[in-house]
Amino acid sequence: MDAVREAVSPIRSGEEQDVRKTGDGESEPLLGSRTPDSHENAQQLTTRHAFAILVSLQIGSGIFASPAQVDSNVPSPGAALLVWVLGGLLSWAGAASFAELGAALPLNGGSQEYLRYVYGDSVAFLMSWIYIVGVKPCSMAIQSIVIAESIGAVSFTPPVATWILKLIAVSAFVVLVLLNSINTKLTMRLSESFTVFKITTVVLIVIGGLIAIISFYVDPNSSLSGADDWHTKNWFQTRPTFSGGRTVDWTSMGAWERYGHYSAAIYAGLWAYDGWDSANVVASEVVDPGRSLPRAIKAAMAVVLSSYEFVNIAYYILLPWDTMSTSNAVAVAAAKSLFGQSAGIIVTLLVAISCAGSITGNVFTGGRLIVAASQRHYLPAFLTRRGLFFSRKRPETVQDDAASPPTETGIMAIKFDAPIFANVLQLVVTLVYILTGSFGALITFVGMAEWLAYVSTVVGLLILRRREPELHRPYRPTTALPVTFIVVGSLIIARSAIFAPIPSGVLAGLILVGAVVSKIKGDAAPE
């Protein structure tokens, strides 16, 4: 057991472990003990904070942009709603599996730490490499691009020049990183505030759908009754959709092509749910993670799944069905259709705020991931430092003898506890993606990379159950959940590799570079 504890304790050379007293009075290292620079951050996050992080990360641009992608790849509105339920349940299965790992191994770093525990340093390094260089910055670049497009739609006459959108995206991201580089408490306040805005946006859209239903039954000719399709057509009747610049004829489509379209629809829905794993990244800072993480994950997934289903129902009530697959600004179009241009502007601003909340959550969890990777010597050690120290000498009455004058010694310091250097790294890499990437290319790449890590981690969960059945697991879901997650997730990865060869090639290249770097680091390590 000592070897196990040593394997999972993120300790840097020259630093001491936290210790606790055992029942017989002897000391032993804490599982997942922290480095000295993080003591004041130890276990300051509650169930409410973990819930806010999860909801803030999941309700971002996805629910306002993905519905068009889902609708265009299924034959009916009813099928689209089933896809949203399936995506939510699959994400819930993954979140429950991660909750078991987070409760049993309460370590900052999420998948990185679990992969290291199960497979070893090489696999953990590859995961860290992919997430730090690819997944996290790409996700934040996507959110920044959506913010820019939302602001551009309000402030400029379309079409808006690309360089203007890029400038807005860069400016928005820089401001958000600066706000999240002060201290943990401010970040938590921002996260909770953004969560309120996100839920408010969702509630307003759902209320719009309810107003349309009530108005129709009170007066079928009311201007507030939404579009006509929702009460004149069969929700499960097959109709043509618009995907990839062409009209999709579902009546003449073969099974293999249908699989491709349905996979794309599920893929878009899963991207909207993305972020369900992020509470585990800060598990060691959560009070009583064995109870808090599962409770936060269950509550967050229930809220998000319900919100997404009701929002999509509202979309199909407020908009003509043949327009759902032709616009990525579905929320704005729905608000404008019911209440006019002013409502569209308000919803546009709320969408931008929701994306800002997702960036806040990603900066917070991404910074902790980089810190955890640095503590494992995957990245330079200076990235583990939290905050900045602004210091000046101040006079103190320190005397060698009674006759000597006071000397100026001591330091007056103000410390900000956010991982500032890790945030700078995130800033630089994300700006590269903002300036060079597009929405479609980034979302495809992010999904493939994330699901490769997700499936590998949940496979590790089953391996760990068999290898270490005695490991204390405060929370353990039924085996059917991780097995289902692995099977469906593997099919999603296979679909992506077949139907999106360019992002697959980029991901394969990134993994190859990471493997080479890992090999070099291994050869350079002292015996």
Coordinates of C-alpha atoms in Angstrom, one line a residue:
M1 CA 0.0 0.0 0.0
D2 CA 2.9 2.4 0.6
A3 CA 3.9 2.0 -3.1
V4 CA 0.3 2.8 -4.1
R5 CA 0.3 6.0 -2.0
E6 CA 3.6 7.1 -3.4
A7 CA 2.3 6.6 -6.9
V8 CA -0.7 8.9 -6.5
S9 CA 0.9 11.6 -4.4
P10 CA 1.8 14.7 -6.6
I11 CA 5.1 15.5 -4.9
R12 CA 7.9 17.4 -6.4
S13 CA 11.5 16.7 -5.5
G14 CA 12.6 18.4 -2.4
E15 CA 9.1 18.9 -1.0
E16 CA 7.5 17.2 1.9
Q17 CA 4.2 15.4 1.9
D18 CA 1.2 16.3 4.0
V19 CA 0.8 13.7 6.8
R20 CA -2.0 12.6 9.0
K21 CA -2.0 10.5 12.2
T22 CA -3.2 7.0 11.9
G23 CA -5.2 5.2 14.6
D24 CA -2.1 4.0 16.3
G25 CA -0.4 7.4 16.4
E26 CA 2.0 6.9 13.5
S27 CA 2.1 9.3 10.5
E28 CA 1.4 8.4 6.9
P29 CA 1.2 10.4 3.7
L30 CA -2.2 11.7 2.7
L31 CA -3.5 10.3 -0.6
G32 CA -3.3 13.0 -3.1
S33 CA -1.4 15.3 -0.8
R34 CA -0.7 18.8 -2.1
T35 CA 2.4 20.8 -2.5
P36 CA 3.2 23.5 0.0
D37 CA 2.1 26.3 -2.3
S38 CA -1.4 25.0 -2.4
H39 CA -2.1 24.6 1.3
E40 CA -4.2 27.7 1.6
N41 CA -6.3 26.5 -1.4
A42 CA -6.8 23.1 0.2
Q43 CA -10.5 22.0 0.2
Q44 CA -12.1 25.4 -0.1
L45 CA -14.6 24.3 -2.8
T46 CA -18.0 23.0 -1.8
T47 CA -20.6 21.0 -3.5
R48 CA -22.2 24.2 -4.7
H49 CA -18.9 25.3 -6.3
A50 CA -18.4 22.0 -8.1
F51 CA -22.0 22.2 -9.3
A52 CA -21.4 25.7 -10.6
I53 CA -18.2 24.7 -12.4
L54 CA -20.0 21.8 -14.1
V55 CA -23.1 23.8 -15.1
S56 CA -21.0 26.8 -16.2
L57 CA -18.8 24.6 -18.4
Q58 CA -21.6 22.6 -20.0
I59 CA -24.1 25.4 -20.7
G60 CA -22.0 27.5 -23.1
S61 CA -22.2 28.0 -26.8
G62 CA -23.3 24.4 -27.4
I63 CA -27.0 24.7 -26.6
F64 CA -27.1 27.8 -28.7
A65 CA -25.2 26.5 -31.7
S66 CA -25.4 22.7 -31.7
P67 CA -29.2 22.4 -32.3
A68 CA -28.7 23.2 -36.0
Q69 CA -26.0 20.5 -36.3
V70 CA -28.2 17.9 -34.6
D71 CA -31.4 18.8 -36.6
S72 CA -29.6 18.7 -39.9
N73 CA -28.4 15.1 -39.3
V74 CA -31.7 13.5 -38.2
P75 CA -34.9 13.0 -40.1
S76 CA -37.4 14.6 -37.7
P77 CA -37.7 16.9 -34.7
G78 CA -38.7 13.9 -32.5
A79 CA -35.5 12.1 -33.5
A80 CA -33.5 15.2 -32.6
L81 CA -35.0 15.3 -29.1
L82 CA -34.1 11.7 -28.6
V83 CA -30.5 12.4 -29.6
W84 CA -30.4 15.1 -27.0
V85 CA -31.6 12.7 -24.4
L86 CA -29.2 10.0 -25.5
G87 CA -26.3 12.5 -25.4
G88 CA -27.3 13.6 -21.9
L89 CA -27.6 10.0 -20.6
L90 CA -24.2 9.1 -22.1
S91 CA -22.6 12.1 -20.6
W92 CA -24.2 11.2 -17.3
A93 CA -22.8 7.7 -17.5
G94 CA -19.3 9.2 -18.1
A95 CA -19.8 11.7 -15.2
A96 CA -20.8 8.9 -12.9
S97 CA -17.7 6.9 -13.8
F98 CA -15.5 9.8 -13.3
A99 CA -17.2 10.5 -9.9
E100 CA -16.1 7.1 -8.7
L101 CA -12.5 7.9 -9.7
G102 CA -12.6 11.3 -8.2
A103 CA -14.0 10.0 -4.9
A104 CA -11.5 7.2 -4.7
L105 CA -8.5 9.2 -6.0
P106 CA -9.2 12.9 -5.0
L107 CA -6.3 14.4 -7.0
N108 CA -6.1 17.6 -9.0
G109 CA -5.6 16.8 -12.7
G110 CA -8.6 14.7 -13.5
S111 CA -8.0 12.1 -16.3
Q112 CA -4.3 12.8 -16.2
E113 CA -4.0 11.5 -12.7
Y114 CA -6.3 8.5 -13.2
L115 CA -4.4 7.4 -16.4
R116 CA -1.1 7.7 -14.6
Y117 CA -2.4 5.6 -11.7
V118 CA -3.7 2.9 -14.0
Y119 CA -1.3 2.9 -17.0
G120 CA 1.8 4.8 -15.9
D121 CA 3.6 8.0 -16.7
S122 CA 3.8 7.7 -20.5
V123 CA 0.0 7.5 -21.1
A124 CA -0.6 10.2 -18.5
F125 CA 1.9 12.5 -20.2
L126 CA 0.2 11.9 -23.6
M127 CA -3.1 12.8 -22.1
S128 CA -1.7 16.0 -20.5
W129 CA 0.0 16.9 -23.7
I130 CA -3.2 16.5 -25.8
Y131 CA -5.4 18.4 -23.3
I132 CA -2.9 21.3 -22.6
V133 CA -1.9 21.8 -26.2
G134 CA -5.2 20.8 -27.9
V135 CA -8.4 20.2 -26.0
K136 CA -8.5 23.1 -23.5
P137 CA -7.2 25.9 -25.7
C138 CA -9.4 24.7 -28.6
S139 CA -12.5 24.7 -26.4
M140 CA -11.7 28.2 -25.2
A141 CA -11.0 29.4 -28.7
I142 CA -14.4 28.1 -29.8
Q143 CA -16.1 30.0 -27.0
S144 CA -14.2 33.1 -27.8
I145 CA -15.2 32.9 -31.5
V146 CA -18.9 32.6 -30.5
I147 CA -18.5 35.6 -28.2
A148 CA -17.0 37.6 -31.1
E149 CA -19.8 36.5 -33.5
S150 CA -22.5 37.5 -31.0
I151 CA -21.0 40.9 -30.3
G152 CA -20.4 41.4 -34.0
A153 CA -24.1 40.6 -34.8
V154 CA -25.1 43.3 -32.3
S155 CA -22.5 46.0 -33.1
F156 CA -21.9 45.8 -36.8
T157 CA -23.9 45.4 -40.1
P158 CA -23.3 41.9 -41.5
P159 CA -21.2 40.6 -43.0
V160 CA -18.5 41.5 -40.4
A161 CA -14.9 41.4 -41.5
T162 CA -13.0 38.4 -40.2
W163 CA -10.2 40.5 -38.7
I164 CA -12.8 42.4 -36.6
L165 CA -14.2 39.1 -35.2
K166 CA -10.7 37.8 -34.5
L167 CA -9.8 41.1 -32.7
I168 CA -13.0 40.8 -30.6
A169 CA -12.3 37.2 -29.7
V170 CA -8.7 37.9 -28.7
S171 CA -9.7 40.9 -26.6
A172 CA -12.5 39.0 -24.8
F173 CA -10.3 36.0 -24.0
V174 CA -7.4 38.2 -22.7
V175 CA -9.8 40.0 -20.4
L176 CA -11.3 36.8 -19.1
V177 CA -7.8 35.3 -18.4
L178 CA -6.8 38.4 -16.5
L179 CA -9.9 38.2 -14.4
N180 CA -9.3 34.5 -13.6
S181 CA -5.7 35.2 -12.7
I182 CA -6.3 37.1 -9.5
N183 CA -7.4 34.5 -7.0
T184 CA -9.6 31.4 -6.6
K185 CA -12.4 33.2 -4.7
L186 CA -12.9 35.7 -7.4
T187 CA -13.0 32.9 -10.0
M188 CA -15.6 31.1 -8.0
R189 CA -17.7 34.3 -7.7
L190 CA -17.4 34.8 -11.5
S191 CA -18.3 31.1 -12.1
E192 CA -21.4 31.3 -9.9
S193 CA -22.5 34.7 -11.5
F194 CA -22.1 33.3 -15.0
T195 CA -24.0 30.2 -14.0
V196 CA -27.0 32.5 -13.1
F197 CA -26.8 34.2 -16.5
K198 CA -26.6 30.8 -18.3
I199 CA -29.6 29.4 -16.5
T200 CA -31.5 32.7 -17.0
T201 CA -30.9 32.5 -20.8
V202 CA -32.2 28.9 -20.9
V203 CA -35.2 29.8 -18.7
L204 CA -36.1 32.7 -21.0
I205 CA -36.1 30.5 -24.1
V206 CA -38.2 27.9 -22.4
I207 CA -40.6 30.6 -21.2
G208 CA -40.8 31.8 -24.8
G209 CA -42.0 28.4 -25.8
L210 CA -44.5 28.2 -23.0
I211 CA -45.9 31.7 -24.0
A212 CA -46.3 30.4 -27.6
I213 CA -48.2 27.3 -26.5
I214 CA -50.5 29.3 -24.2
S215 CA -51.1 32.0 -26.8
F216 CA -52.0 29.4 -29.4
Y217 CA -54.6 27.7 -27.2
V218 CA -56.0 31.1 -26.1
D219 CA -56.0 32.6 -29.7
P220 CA -54.8 30.4 -32.6
N221 CA -54.2 33.6 -34.6
S222 CA -52.0 35.3 -32.0
S223 CA -48.7 36.7 -33.1
L224 CA -47.1 35.1 -30.0
S225 CA -48.1 31.6 -30.9
G226 CA -44.8 30.8 -32.6
A227 CA -44.4 29.0 -35.9
D228 CA -47.2 26.7 -37.3
D229 CA -45.2 23.5 -37.7
W230 CA -45.3 22.4 -34.0
H231 CA -49.1 22.1 -34.0
T232 CA -49.7 21.1 -37.7
K233 CA -47.1 18.5 -38.4
N234 CA -46.1 15.1 -36.9
W235 CA -43.0 15.5 -34.7
F236 CA -41.6 12.1 -35.9
Q237 CA -42.5 12.4 -39.6
T238 CA -39.4 12.2 -41.9
R239 CA -38.7 15.4 -43.8
P240 CA -35.7 16.7 -45.8
T241 CA -32.9 18.5 -43.9
F242 CA -30.0 20.7 -44.9
S243 CA -26.5 19.4 -44.1
G244 CA -23.1 20.2 -45.4
G245 CA -24.4 22.6 -48.0
R246 CA -26.9 20.2 -49.5
T247 CA -30.4 18.9 -48.9
V248 CA -30.5 15.4 -47.3
D249 CA -33.1 13.0 -48.7
W250 CA -33.7 10.5 -45.9
T251 CA -36.1 8.3 -47.9
S252 CA -33.4 7.2 -50.4
M253 CA -30.5 6.9 -47.9
G254 CA -28.6 3.7 -47.2
A255 CA -27.8 2.3 -43.7
W256 CA -24.2 3.3 -43.7
E257 CA -24.9 6.9 -44.7
R258 CA -27.6 7.1 -42.0
Y259 CA -25.0 5.9 -39.5
G260 CA -22.8 8.7 -40.5
H261 CA -25.5 11.3 -40.1
Y262 CA -26.8 10.0 -36.8
S263 CA -23.2 9.8 -35.5
A264 CA -22.7 13.4 -36.4
A265 CA -25.9 14.4 -34.6
I266 CA -24.9 12.6 -31.4
Y267 CA -21.4 14.1 -31.8
A268 CA -22.9 17.6 -31.9
G269 CA -25.1 16.9 -28.9
L270 CA -22.2 15.5 -26.9
W271 CA -20.2 18.6 -27.6
A272 CA -22.9 20.7 -26.1
Y273 CA -22.8 18.5 -22.9
D274 CA -19.0 18.7 -22.8
G275 CA -17.5 19.7 -19.5
W276 CA -19.1 17.1 -17.3
D277 CA -15.6 15.8 -16.3
S278 CA -14.2 19.0 -15.1
A279 CA -15.1 18.8 -11.4
N280 CA -12.7 16.0 -11.1
V281 CA -9.8 18.2 -12.2
V282 CA -10.1 20.1 -8.9
A283 CA -11.1 17.1 -6.8
S284 CA -8.4 17.7 -4.2
E285 CA -9.8 21.2 -3.5
V286 CA -13.3 19.9 -2.9
V287 CA -14.5 19.4 0.6
D288 CA -15.3 15.7 1.2
P289 CA -15.1 14.7 -2.5
G290 CA -16.5 11.2 -1.7
R291 CA -19.9 12.9 -1.1
S292 CA -19.6 16.3 -2.8
L293 CA -18.5 15.2 -6.3
P294 CA -21.3 12.6 -6.9
R295 CA -23.9 15.0 -5.5
A296 CA -22.6 17.9 -7.6
I297 CA -22.4 15.7 -10.8
K298 CA -25.9 14.3 -10.3
A299 CA -27.4 17.7 -9.7
A300 CA -25.6 19.3 -12.6
M301 CA -26.4 16.6 -15.1
A302 CA -30.1 16.6 -14.2
V303 CA -30.2 20.4 -14.6
V304 CA -28.3 20.4 -17.9
L305 CA -30.1 17.5 -19.5
S306 CA -33.6 18.9 -18.6
S307 CA -32.5 22.4 -19.7
Y308 CA -31.3 21.1 -23.1
E309 CA -34.4 19.1 -23.8
F310 CA -36.8 21.9 -22.9
V311 CA -34.8 24.5 -24.8
N312 CA -34.9 22.3 -28.0
I313 CA -38.6 21.8 -27.6
A314 CA -38.9 25.6 -27.4
Y315 CA -36.8 26.0 -30.5
Y316 CA -39.1 23.7 -32.5
I317 CA -42.2 25.6 -31.2
L318 CA -40.8 29.1 -32.0
L319 CA -39.2 28.4 -35.4
P320 CA -40.3 26.9 -38.7
W321 CA -38.7 23.4 -38.9
D322 CA -37.1 24.0 -42.2
T323 CA -35.0 26.8 -40.7
M324 CA -33.6 24.9 -37.7
S325 CA -30.8 23.3 -39.7
T326 CA -29.8 26.5 -41.6
S327 CA -28.7 28.8 -38.8
N328 CA -26.2 28.4 -35.9
A329 CA -27.8 31.4 -34.1
V330 CA -30.9 29.4 -33.2
A331 CA -31.5 31.1 -29.9
V332 CA -31.3 34.5 -31.4
A333 CA -33.6 33.6 -34.2
A334 CA -36.1 32.1 -31.8
A335 CA -36.2 35.2 -29.6
K336 CA -36.5 37.5 -32.6
S337 CA -39.4 35.4 -34.0
L338 CA -41.4 35.9 -30.9
F339 CA -40.6 39.3 -29.5
G340 CA -38.7 41.1 -32.3
Q341 CA -35.2 42.6 -32.8
S342 CA -34.8 43.9 -29.3
A343 CA -35.3 40.4 -27.8
G344 CA -32.7 39.1 -30.3
I345 CA -30.2 41.6 -29.1
I346 CA -30.8 40.7 -25.5
V347 CA -30.4 37.0 -26.2
T348 CA -27.3 37.6 -28.2
L349 CA -25.7 39.4 -25.2
L350 CA -26.8 36.6 -22.9
V351 CA -25.3 34.0 -25.2
A352 CA -22.0 35.9 -25.1
I353 CA -22.1 36.0 -21.3
S354 CA -22.8 32.2 -21.2
C355 CA -19.7 31.6 -23.4
A356 CA -17.7 33.9 -21.1
G357 CA -18.8 31.6 -18.2
S358 CA -17.6 28.5 -20.0
I359 CA -14.2 30.2 -20.6
T360 CA -14.0 31.0 -16.9
G361 CA -14.5 27.4 -16.1
N362 CA -12.0 26.2 -18.6
V363 CA -9.4 28.7 -17.5
F364 CA -9.9 27.5 -13.9
T365 CA -9.7 23.8 -14.6
G366 CA -7.1 24.1 -17.3
G367 CA -4.8 26.0 -15.0
R368 CA -5.1 23.3 -12.4
L369 CA -4.4 20.6 -15.0
I370 CA -1.2 22.4 -16.0
V371 CA -0.1 22.7 -12.4
A372 CA -0.8 19.0 -11.9
A373 CA 1.3 18.1 -15.0
S374 CA 4.1 20.3 -13.8
Q375 CA 4.1 18.6 -10.4
R376 CA 4.6 15.3 -12.3
H377 CA 7.6 16.9 -14.1
Y378 CA 5.7 16.7 -17.4
L379 CA 6.1 20.5 -17.8
P380 CA 8.6 23.0 -16.3
A381 CA 8.4 23.4 -12.6
F382 CA 7.8 27.1 -12.6
L383 CA 4.3 26.5 -14.0
T384 CA 3.3 25.2 -10.5
R385 CA 3.7 28.6 -8.9
R386 CA 0.5 30.3 -7.8
G387 CA 0.1 34.1 -8.0
L388 CA 2.5 36.9 -8.1
F389 CA 4.4 38.5 -5.3
F390 CA 4.7 42.2 -5.2
S391 CA 7.2 43.0 -2.5
R392 CA 9.3 45.9 -1.1
K393 CA 11.6 46.2 1.8
R394 CA 10.2 47.7 4.9
P395 CA 12.1 48.9 8.0
E396 CA 12.1 46.5 10.9
T397 CA 13.8 47.0 14.2
V398 CA 16.4 44.2 13.9
Q399 CA 19.6 45.1 15.7
D400 CA 22.8 43.3 16.3
D401 CA 23.3 45.1 19.5
A402 CA 21.7 48.0 21.5
A403 CA 24.0 50.6 19.8
S404 CA 23.4 49.6 16.2
P405 CA 20.7 51.3 14.1
P406 CA 17.7 49.4 12.8
T407 CA 18.3 47.6 9.5
E408 CA 15.8 47.3 6.6
T409 CA 14.9 43.7 6.4
G410 CA 11.7 41.7 5.8
I411 CA 9.3 41.6 2.9
M412 CA 5.9 43.1 2.5
A413 CA 4.1 40.8 0.1
I414 CA 0.7 40.6 -1.5
K415 CA -0.1 37.1 -2.9
F416 CA -2.7 36.2 -5.6
D417 CA -3.3 32.5 -5.4
A418 CA -4.3 31.7 -9.1
P419 CA -1.8 29.7 -11.1
I420 CA -0.6 32.7 -13.0
F421 CA 2.1 31.1 -15.1
A422 CA -0.2 28.2 -16.1
N423 CA -2.8 30.8 -17.2
V424 CA -0.2 32.6 -19.3
L425 CA 0.6 29.3 -21.1
Q426 CA -3.2 28.8 -21.7
L427 CA -3.4 32.4 -23.0
V428 CA -0.6 32.0 -25.6
V429 CA -1.8 28.6 -26.9
T430 CA -5.4 29.6 -27.1
L431 CA -4.6 32.8 -29.0
V432 CA -2.9 30.7 -31.7
Y433 CA -6.1 28.7 -32.2
I434 CA -8.3 31.8 -32.2
L435 CA -6.1 33.5 -34.9
T436 CA -5.7 30.4 -37.1
G437 CA -8.8 28.2 -36.5
S438 CA -12.4 28.1 -37.6
F439 CA -15.5 27.0 -35.6
G440 CA -16.1 23.7 -37.5
A441 CA -12.5 22.5 -37.6
L442 CA -11.9 23.2 -33.9
I443 CA -15.0 21.5 -32.7
T444 CA -14.3 18.3 -34.7
F445 CA -10.7 18.1 -33.3
V446 CA -11.8 18.8 -29.7
G447 CA -14.4 16.1 -29.8
M448 CA -12.1 13.4 -31.1
A449 CA -9.3 14.2 -28.6
E450 CA -11.6 14.4 -25.6
W451 CA -13.5 11.2 -26.3
L452 CA -10.2 9.3 -26.8
A453 CA -9.2 10.4 -23.3
Y454 CA -12.7 9.8 -21.8
V455 CA -12.9 6.2 -23.1
S456 CA -9.3 5.4 -22.1
T457 CA -10.0 6.7 -18.6
V458 CA -13.2 4.7 -18.1
V459 CA -11.5 1.6 -19.4
G460 CA -8.9 2.3 -16.7
L461 CA -11.8 2.4 -14.1
L462 CA -12.7 -1.2 -15.0
I463 CA -9.1 -2.2 -14.8
L464 CA -8.7 -0.6 -11.4
R465 CA -11.8 -2.4 -10.1
R466 CA -10.3 -5.7 -11.0
R467 CA -6.8 -4.9 -10.0
E468 CA -7.5 -3.2 -6.7
P469 CA -10.9 -4.3 -5.4
E470 CA -9.9 -3.2 -1.9
L471 CA -9.4 0.4 -2.9
H472 CA -11.8 2.6 -0.9
R473 CA -14.6 3.8 -3.2
P474 CA -17.0 6.2 -1.4
Y475 CA -19.1 6.1 -4.6
R476 CA -19.5 3.2 -7.1
P477 CA -22.0 3.2 -9.9
T478 CA -23.3 0.0 -11.5
T479 CA -20.9 -1.6 -14.0
A480 CA -23.4 -1.1 -16.8
L481 CA -22.7 2.6 -16.8
P482 CA -19.0 2.5 -17.6
V483 CA -19.4 -0.4 -20.0
T484 CA -22.1 1.4 -22.0
F485 CA -20.0 4.5 -22.0
I486 CA -17.0 2.6 -23.4
V487 CA -18.9 0.9 -26.2
V488 CA -20.8 4.0 -27.4
G489 CA -17.7 6.2 -27.0
S490 CA -15.6 3.7 -29.1
L491 CA -18.2 3.9 -31.9
I492 CA -18.0 7.7 -31.8
I493 CA -14.2 7.6 -32.1
A494 CA -14.4 5.2 -35.0
R495 CA -17.0 7.3 -36.7
S496 CA -14.8 10.4 -36.4
A497 CA -11.7 8.6 -37.8
I498 CA -13.7 7.4 -40.8
F499 CA -15.7 10.5 -41.6
A500 CA -13.2 13.2 -40.6
P501 CA -9.8 12.1 -41.8
I502 CA -8.1 15.5 -41.5
P503 CA -8.8 16.1 -37.8
S504 CA -7.9 12.5 -37.2
G505 CA -4.6 13.0 -38.9
V506 CA -3.9 16.1 -36.8
L507 CA -4.7 14.3 -33.6
A508 CA -2.5 11.3 -34.6
G509 CA 0.3 13.7 -35.4
L510 CA -0.1 15.4 -32.0
I511 CA -0.1 12.0 -30.2
L512 CA 3.1 11.1 -32.2
V513 CA 4.9 14.3 -31.2
G514 CA 3.8 13.7 -27.6
A515 CA 5.2 10.2 -27.7
V516 CA 8.5 11.4 -29.0
V517 CA 8.7 14.1 -26.3
S518 CA 7.8 11.5 -23.7
K519 CA 10.5 9.2 -25.0
I520 CA 13.1 12.0 -24.8
K521 CA 12.1 12.9 -21.3
G522 CA 12.3 9.3 -20.3
D523 CA 15.8 8.9 -21.8
A524 CA 16.9 12.1 -20.1
A525 CA 15.6 11.1 -16.7
P526 CA 18.2 10.1 -14.1
E527 CA 18.6 6.4 -13.3

